[in-house]
CSV table of C-alpha atoms and ligand atoms in Angstrom, one decimal:
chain,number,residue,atom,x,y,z
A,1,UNK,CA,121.3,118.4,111.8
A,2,UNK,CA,124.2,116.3,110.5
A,3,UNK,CA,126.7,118.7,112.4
A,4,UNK,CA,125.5,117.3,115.6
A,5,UNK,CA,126.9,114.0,114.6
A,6,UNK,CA,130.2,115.6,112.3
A,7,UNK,CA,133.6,116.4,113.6
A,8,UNK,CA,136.4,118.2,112.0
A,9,UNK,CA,139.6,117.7,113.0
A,10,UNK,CA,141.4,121.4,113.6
A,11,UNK,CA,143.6,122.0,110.9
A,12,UNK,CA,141.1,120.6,108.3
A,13,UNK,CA,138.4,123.5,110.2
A,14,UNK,CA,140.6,126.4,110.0
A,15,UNK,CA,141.9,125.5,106.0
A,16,UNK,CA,137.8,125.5,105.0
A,17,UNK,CA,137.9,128.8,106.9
A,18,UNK,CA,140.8,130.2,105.3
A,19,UNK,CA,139.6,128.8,101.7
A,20,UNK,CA,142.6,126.9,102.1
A,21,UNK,CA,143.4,123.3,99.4
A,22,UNK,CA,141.8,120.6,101.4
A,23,UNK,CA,141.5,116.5,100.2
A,24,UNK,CA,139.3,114.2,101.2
A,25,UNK,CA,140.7,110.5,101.4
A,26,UNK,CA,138.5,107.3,102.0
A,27,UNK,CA,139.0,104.8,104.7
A,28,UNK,CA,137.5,101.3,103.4
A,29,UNK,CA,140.5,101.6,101.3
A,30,UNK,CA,142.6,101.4,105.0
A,31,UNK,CA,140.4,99.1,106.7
A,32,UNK,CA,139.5,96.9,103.9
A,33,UNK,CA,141.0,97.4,100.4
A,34,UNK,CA,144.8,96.7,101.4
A,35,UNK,CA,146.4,93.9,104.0
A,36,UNK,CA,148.4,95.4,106.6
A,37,UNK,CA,150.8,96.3,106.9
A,38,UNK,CA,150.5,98.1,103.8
A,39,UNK,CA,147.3,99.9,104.9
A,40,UNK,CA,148.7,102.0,107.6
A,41,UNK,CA,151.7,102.7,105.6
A,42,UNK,CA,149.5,103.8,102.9
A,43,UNK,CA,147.0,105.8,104.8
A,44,UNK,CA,149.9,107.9,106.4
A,45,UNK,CA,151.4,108.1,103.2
A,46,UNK,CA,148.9,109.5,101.2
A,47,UNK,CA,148.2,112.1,104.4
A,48,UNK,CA,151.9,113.1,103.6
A,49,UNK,CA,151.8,113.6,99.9
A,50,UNK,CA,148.6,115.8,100.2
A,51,UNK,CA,150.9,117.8,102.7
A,52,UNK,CA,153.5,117.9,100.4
A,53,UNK,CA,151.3,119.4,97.8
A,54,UNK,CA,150.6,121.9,100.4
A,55,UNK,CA,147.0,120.7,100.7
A,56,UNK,CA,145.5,119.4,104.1
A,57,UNK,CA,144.2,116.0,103.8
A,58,UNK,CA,141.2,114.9,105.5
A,59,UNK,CA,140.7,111.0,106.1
A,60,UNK,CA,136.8,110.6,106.5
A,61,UNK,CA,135.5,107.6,109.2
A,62,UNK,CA,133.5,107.0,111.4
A,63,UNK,CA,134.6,106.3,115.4
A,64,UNK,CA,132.1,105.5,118.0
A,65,UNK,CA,129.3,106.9,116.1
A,66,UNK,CA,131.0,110.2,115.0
A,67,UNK,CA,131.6,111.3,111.4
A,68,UNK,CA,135.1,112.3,111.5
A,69,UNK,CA,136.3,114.4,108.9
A,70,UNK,CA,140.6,114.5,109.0
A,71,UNK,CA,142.1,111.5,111.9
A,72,UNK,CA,144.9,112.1,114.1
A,73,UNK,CA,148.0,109.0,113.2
A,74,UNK,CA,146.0,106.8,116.7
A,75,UNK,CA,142.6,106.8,114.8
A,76,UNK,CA,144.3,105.5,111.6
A,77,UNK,CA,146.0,103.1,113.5
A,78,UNK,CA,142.9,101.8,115.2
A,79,UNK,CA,141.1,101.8,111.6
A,80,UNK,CA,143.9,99.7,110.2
A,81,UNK,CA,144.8,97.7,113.1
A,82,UNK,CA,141.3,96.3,114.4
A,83,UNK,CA,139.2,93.5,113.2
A,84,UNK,CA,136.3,94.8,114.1
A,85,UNK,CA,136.0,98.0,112.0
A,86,UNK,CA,132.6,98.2,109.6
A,87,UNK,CA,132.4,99.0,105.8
A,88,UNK,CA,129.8,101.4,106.0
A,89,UNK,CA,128.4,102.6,103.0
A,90,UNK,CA,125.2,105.3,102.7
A,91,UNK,CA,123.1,103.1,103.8
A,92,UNK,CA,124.4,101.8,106.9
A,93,UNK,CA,125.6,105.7,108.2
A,94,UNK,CA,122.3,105.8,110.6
A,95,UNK,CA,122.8,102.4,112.1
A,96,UNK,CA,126.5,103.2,112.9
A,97,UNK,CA,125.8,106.7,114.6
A,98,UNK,CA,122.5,105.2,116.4
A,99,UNK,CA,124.7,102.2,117.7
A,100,UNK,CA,128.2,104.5,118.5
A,101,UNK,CA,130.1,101.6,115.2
A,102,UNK,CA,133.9,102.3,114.5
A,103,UNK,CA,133.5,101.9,110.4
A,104,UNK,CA,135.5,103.0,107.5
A,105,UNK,CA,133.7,104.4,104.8
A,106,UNK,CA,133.6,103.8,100.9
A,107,UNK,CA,133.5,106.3,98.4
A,108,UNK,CA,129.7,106.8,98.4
A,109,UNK,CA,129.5,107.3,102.0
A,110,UNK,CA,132.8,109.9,101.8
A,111,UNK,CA,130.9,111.5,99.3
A,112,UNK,CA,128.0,112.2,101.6
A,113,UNK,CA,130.3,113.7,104.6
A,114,UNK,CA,133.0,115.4,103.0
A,115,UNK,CA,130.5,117.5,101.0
A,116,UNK,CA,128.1,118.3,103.7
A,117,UNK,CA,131.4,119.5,105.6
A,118,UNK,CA,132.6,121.6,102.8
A,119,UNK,CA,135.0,120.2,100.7
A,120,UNK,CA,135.3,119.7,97.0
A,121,UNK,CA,138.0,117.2,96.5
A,122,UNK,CA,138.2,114.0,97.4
A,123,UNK,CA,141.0,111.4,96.4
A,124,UNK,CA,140.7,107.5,95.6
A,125,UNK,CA,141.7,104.6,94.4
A,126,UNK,CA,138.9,103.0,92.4
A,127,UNK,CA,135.7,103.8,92.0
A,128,UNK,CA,132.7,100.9,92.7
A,129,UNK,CA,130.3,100.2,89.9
A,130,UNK,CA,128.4,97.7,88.1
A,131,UNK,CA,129.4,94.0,89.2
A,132,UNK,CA,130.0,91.5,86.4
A,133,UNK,CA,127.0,88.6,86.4
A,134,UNK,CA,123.7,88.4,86.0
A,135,UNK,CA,122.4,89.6,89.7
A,136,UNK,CA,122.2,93.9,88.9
A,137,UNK,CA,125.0,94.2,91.5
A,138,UNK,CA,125.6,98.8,91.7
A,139,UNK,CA,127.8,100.0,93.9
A,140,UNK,CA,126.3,102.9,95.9
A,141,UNK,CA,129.5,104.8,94.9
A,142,UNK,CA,127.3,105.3,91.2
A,143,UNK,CA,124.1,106.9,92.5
A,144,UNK,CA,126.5,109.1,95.7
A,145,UNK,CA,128.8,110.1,92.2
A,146,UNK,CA,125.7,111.3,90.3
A,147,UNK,CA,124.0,113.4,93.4
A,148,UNK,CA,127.4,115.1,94.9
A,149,UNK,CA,129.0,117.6,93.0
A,150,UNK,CA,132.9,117.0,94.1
A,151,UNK,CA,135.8,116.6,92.2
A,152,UNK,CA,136.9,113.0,92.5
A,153,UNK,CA,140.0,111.6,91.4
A,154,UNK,CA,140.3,108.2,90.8
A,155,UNK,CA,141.7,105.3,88.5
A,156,UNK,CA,138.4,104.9,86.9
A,157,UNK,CA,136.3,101.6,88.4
A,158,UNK,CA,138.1,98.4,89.9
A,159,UNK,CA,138.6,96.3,87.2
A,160,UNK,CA,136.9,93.7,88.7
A,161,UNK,CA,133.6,95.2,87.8
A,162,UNK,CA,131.7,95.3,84.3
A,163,UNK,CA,133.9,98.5,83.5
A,164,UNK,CA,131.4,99.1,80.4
A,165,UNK,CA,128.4,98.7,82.0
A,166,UNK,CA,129.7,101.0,84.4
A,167,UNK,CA,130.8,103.7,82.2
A,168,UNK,CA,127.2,103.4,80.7
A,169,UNK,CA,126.1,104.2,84.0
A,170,UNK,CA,128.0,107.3,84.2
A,171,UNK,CA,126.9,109.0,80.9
A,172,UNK,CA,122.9,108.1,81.9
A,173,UNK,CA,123.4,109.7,84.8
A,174,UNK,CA,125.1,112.8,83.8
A,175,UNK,CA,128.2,112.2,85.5
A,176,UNK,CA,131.1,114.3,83.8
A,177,UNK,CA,134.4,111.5,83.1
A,178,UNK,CA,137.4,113.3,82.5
A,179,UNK,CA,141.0,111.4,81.5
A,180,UNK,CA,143.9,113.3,83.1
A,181,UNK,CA,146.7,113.8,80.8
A,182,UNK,CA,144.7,110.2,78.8
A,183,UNK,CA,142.5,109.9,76.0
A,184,UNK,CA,140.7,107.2,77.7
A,185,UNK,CA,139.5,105.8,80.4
A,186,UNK,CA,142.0,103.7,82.7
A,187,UNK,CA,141.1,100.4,84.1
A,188,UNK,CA,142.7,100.4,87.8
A,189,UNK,CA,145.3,98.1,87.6
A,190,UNK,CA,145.6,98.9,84.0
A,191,UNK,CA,146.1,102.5,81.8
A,192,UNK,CA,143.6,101.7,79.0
A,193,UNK,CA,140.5,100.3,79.2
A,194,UNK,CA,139.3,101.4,75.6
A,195,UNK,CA,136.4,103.3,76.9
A,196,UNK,CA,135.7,106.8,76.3
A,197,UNK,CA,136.1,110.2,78.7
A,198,UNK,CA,134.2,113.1,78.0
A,199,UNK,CA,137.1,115.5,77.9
A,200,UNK,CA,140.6,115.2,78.4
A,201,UNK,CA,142.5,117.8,80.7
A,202,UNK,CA,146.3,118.3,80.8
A,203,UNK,CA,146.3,120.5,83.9
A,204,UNK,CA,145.2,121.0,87.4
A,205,UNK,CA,143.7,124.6,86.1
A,206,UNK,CA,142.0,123.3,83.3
A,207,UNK,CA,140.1,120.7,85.5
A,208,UNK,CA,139.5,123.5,87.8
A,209,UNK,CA,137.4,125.7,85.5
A,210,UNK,CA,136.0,122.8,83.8
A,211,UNK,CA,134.0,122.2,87.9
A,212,UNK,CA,134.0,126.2,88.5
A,213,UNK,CA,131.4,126.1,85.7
A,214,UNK,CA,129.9,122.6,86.5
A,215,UNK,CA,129.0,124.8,89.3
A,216,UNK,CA,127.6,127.9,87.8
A,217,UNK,CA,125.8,126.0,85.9
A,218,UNK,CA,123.9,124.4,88.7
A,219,UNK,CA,124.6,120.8,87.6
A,220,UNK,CA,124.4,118.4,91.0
A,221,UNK,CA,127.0,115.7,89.8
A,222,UNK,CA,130.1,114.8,90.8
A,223,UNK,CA,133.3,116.0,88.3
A,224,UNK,CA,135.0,112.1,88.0
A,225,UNK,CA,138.6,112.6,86.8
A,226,UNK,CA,140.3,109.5,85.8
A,227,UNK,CA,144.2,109.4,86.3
A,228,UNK,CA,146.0,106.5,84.6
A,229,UNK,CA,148.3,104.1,87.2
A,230,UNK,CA,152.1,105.2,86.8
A,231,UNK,CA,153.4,103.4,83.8
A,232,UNK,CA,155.6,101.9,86.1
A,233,UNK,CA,153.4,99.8,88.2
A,234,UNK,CA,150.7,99.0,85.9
A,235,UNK,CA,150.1,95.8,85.5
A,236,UNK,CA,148.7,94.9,81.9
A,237,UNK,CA,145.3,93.7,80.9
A,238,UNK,CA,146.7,90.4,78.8
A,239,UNK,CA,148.4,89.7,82.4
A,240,UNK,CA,145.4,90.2,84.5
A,241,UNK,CA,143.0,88.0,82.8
A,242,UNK,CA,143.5,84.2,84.1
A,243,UNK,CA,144.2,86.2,87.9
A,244,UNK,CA,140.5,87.7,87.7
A,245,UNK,CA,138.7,84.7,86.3
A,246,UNK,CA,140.4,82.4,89.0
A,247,UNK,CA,138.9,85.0,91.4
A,248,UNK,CA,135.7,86.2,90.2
A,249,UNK,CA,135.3,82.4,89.8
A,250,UNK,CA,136.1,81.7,93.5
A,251,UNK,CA,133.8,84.5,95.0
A,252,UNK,CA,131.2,82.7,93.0
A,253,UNK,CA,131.7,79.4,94.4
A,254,UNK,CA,132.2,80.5,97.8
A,255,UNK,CA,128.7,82.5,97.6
A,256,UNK,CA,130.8,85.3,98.4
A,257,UNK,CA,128.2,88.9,97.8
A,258,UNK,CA,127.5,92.1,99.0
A,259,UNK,CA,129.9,94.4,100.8
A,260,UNK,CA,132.4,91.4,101.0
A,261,UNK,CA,133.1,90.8,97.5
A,262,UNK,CA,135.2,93.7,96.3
A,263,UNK,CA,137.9,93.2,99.3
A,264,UNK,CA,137.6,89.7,98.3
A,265,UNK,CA,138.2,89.9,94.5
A,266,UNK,CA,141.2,92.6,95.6
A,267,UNK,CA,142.8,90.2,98.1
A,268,UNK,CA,142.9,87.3,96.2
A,269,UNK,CA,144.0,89.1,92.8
A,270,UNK,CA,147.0,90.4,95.0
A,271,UNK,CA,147.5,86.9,96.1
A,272,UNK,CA,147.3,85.3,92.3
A,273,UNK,CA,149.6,87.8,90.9
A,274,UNK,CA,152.2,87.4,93.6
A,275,UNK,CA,151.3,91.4,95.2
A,276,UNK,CA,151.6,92.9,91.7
A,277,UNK,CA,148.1,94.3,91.7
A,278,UNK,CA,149.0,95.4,95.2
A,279,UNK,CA,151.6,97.2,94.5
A,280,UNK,CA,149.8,98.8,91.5
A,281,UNK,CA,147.1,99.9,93.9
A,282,UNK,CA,149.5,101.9,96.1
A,283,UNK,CA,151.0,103.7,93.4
A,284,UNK,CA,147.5,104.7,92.1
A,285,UNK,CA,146.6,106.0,95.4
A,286,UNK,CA,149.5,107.5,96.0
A,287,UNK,CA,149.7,109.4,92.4
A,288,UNK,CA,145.9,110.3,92.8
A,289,UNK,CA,146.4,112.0,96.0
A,290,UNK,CA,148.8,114.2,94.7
A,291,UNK,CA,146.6,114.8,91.1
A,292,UNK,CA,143.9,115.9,94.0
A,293,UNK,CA,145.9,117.8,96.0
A,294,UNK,CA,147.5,119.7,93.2
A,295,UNK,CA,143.8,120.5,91.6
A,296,UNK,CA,142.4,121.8,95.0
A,297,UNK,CA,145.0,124.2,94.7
A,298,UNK,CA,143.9,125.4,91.3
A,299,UNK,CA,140.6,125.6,92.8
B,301,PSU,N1,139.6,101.7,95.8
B,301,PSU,C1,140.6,100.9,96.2
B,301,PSU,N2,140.4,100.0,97.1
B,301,PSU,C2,139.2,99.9,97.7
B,301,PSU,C3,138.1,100.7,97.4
B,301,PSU,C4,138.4,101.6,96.4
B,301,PSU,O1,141.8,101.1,95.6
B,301,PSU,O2,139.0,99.0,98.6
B,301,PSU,C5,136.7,100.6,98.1
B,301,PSU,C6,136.1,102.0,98.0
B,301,PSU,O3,135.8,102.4,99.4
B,301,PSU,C7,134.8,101.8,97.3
B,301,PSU,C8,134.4,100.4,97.7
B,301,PSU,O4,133.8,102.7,97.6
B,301,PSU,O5,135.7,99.7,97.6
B,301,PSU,C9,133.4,99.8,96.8
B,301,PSU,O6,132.7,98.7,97.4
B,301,PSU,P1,131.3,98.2,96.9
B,301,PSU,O7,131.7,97.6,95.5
B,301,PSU,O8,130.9,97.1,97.9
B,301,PSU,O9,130.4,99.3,96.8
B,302,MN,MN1,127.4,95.7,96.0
């Protein structure tokens, strides 16, 4: 039984309990997607804006072969601070509880945890997808999205990915895409992508019902609702260009694959557009987390 191996932190136990608004929030994100010490700011931050929206947020890791689901401020520290901290996706979750790992987990393995402990929203930055280039390079966050049915609120995919053969992916695998308060779907970094959403929602109730049903209906799938970056912080397509060939360009002449090639691509983009892209990143998190919290409460 996965509970053998799953621990909720109190306050994230008694909210399910109660029926209480609870958000899920990633960890590679802490660990990997941001250089410190943004990370830890971040991670805390994002904690505080789901409290804000009266919502209990619950940061999903693993520590010493533990699923944790909600960390006390030392465990994000330790998942921030340390060098040694795994990106564990689905596949690895076995291996880490067998051999007692401290890993951070990505949206596909969040997926798995946070639904089997209960909750139904879960807040991030980007989504993973189909990798540019020839080599069929899918993220395991497409396949988690398509099995788990959760509300996830996210940016759309990094934009460092083949963003339309990733929506493709999506629609063949019956994975709802809704555009919060857009009419498309964003691109991370960027509001407009040109690629369609399914439906477009104005309100925290609408995207309420619109999973309430999902439900009732029996459909398995994840409900992914796509919030643009604040207009503030975006930072434009036509701007982004030469930053993610120079990149995507570099990974490939470094050999650079795998699990290490989307914190490289985000590292050096931030690096190339002199921490625009970074500080585009934060403000998407930050404004999804409060999108999430404010839907769990319509829930
Ligand atoms: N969103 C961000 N920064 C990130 C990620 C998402 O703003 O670092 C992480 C997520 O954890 C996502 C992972 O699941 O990148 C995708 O990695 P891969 O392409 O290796 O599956
Ligand atoms: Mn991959």
């Amino acid at each position: 039984m996965i509970s053998a191996h799953l621990k909720l932190k109190a306050d994230v136990q008694s909210a399910l309990s109660a029926n209480a608004p609870v958000v899920a929030l990633e960890s590679t994100v802490i660990a990997h997607g941001l250089p410190r010490p943004q990370n830890l700011q971040t991670a805390k931050r994002l904690e505080d804006i789901v409290r804000s929206a009266n919502a209990v947020p619950a940061t999903v890791a693993m520590l010493s072969g533990t699923l944790q689901v909600g960390l006390e401020d030392s465990q994000l520290e330790l998942l921030a601070d340390r060098d040694d901290i795994r990106k564990l996706s689905v596949r690895d979750l076995a291996i880490g509880v067998a051999q007692k790992w401290n890993g951070a987990t990505t949206v596909a393995s969040t997926l798995w945890i946070a639904s089997r402990a209960g909750l139904k929203v879960f807040a991030t930055g980007g989504i993973g997808g189909v990798h540019r280039g020839s080599l069929p390079d899918i993220s395991a966050d497409l396949p988690q999205l398509a099995a788990t049915r959760m509300i996830v609120v996210c940016s759309g995919a990094k934009i460092v990915l083949d963003l339309p053969a990733t929506r493709e992916w999506l629609e063949t695998n019956s994975v709802t895409v809704v555009g919060y308060q857009c009419d498309e779907m964003p691109a991370f970094y960027s509001r407009r992508s040109g690629l369609p959403v399914d439906l477009r929602c104005d309100t925290p109730g609408e995207v309420a019902r619109l999973f309430t049903t999902q439900t009732a209906l029996g459909l398995p799938s994840a409900l992914l609702v796509t919030v643009p970056v604040p207009a503030d912080a975006e930072v434009e397509s036509s701007m982004l260009n030469d930053v993610l060939d120079d990149s995507l360009s570099l990974a490939a002449r470094q050999g650079i694959a795998g699990r290490d090639l989307t914190p490289f691509l985000l590292a050096r983009m931030s690096e190339q557009s002199h921490g625009a892209t970074l500080r585009a990143n934060i403000a998407l998190l930050e404004n999804n987390a409060k999108v999430a919290a404010e839907i769990a409460r319509a829930l």
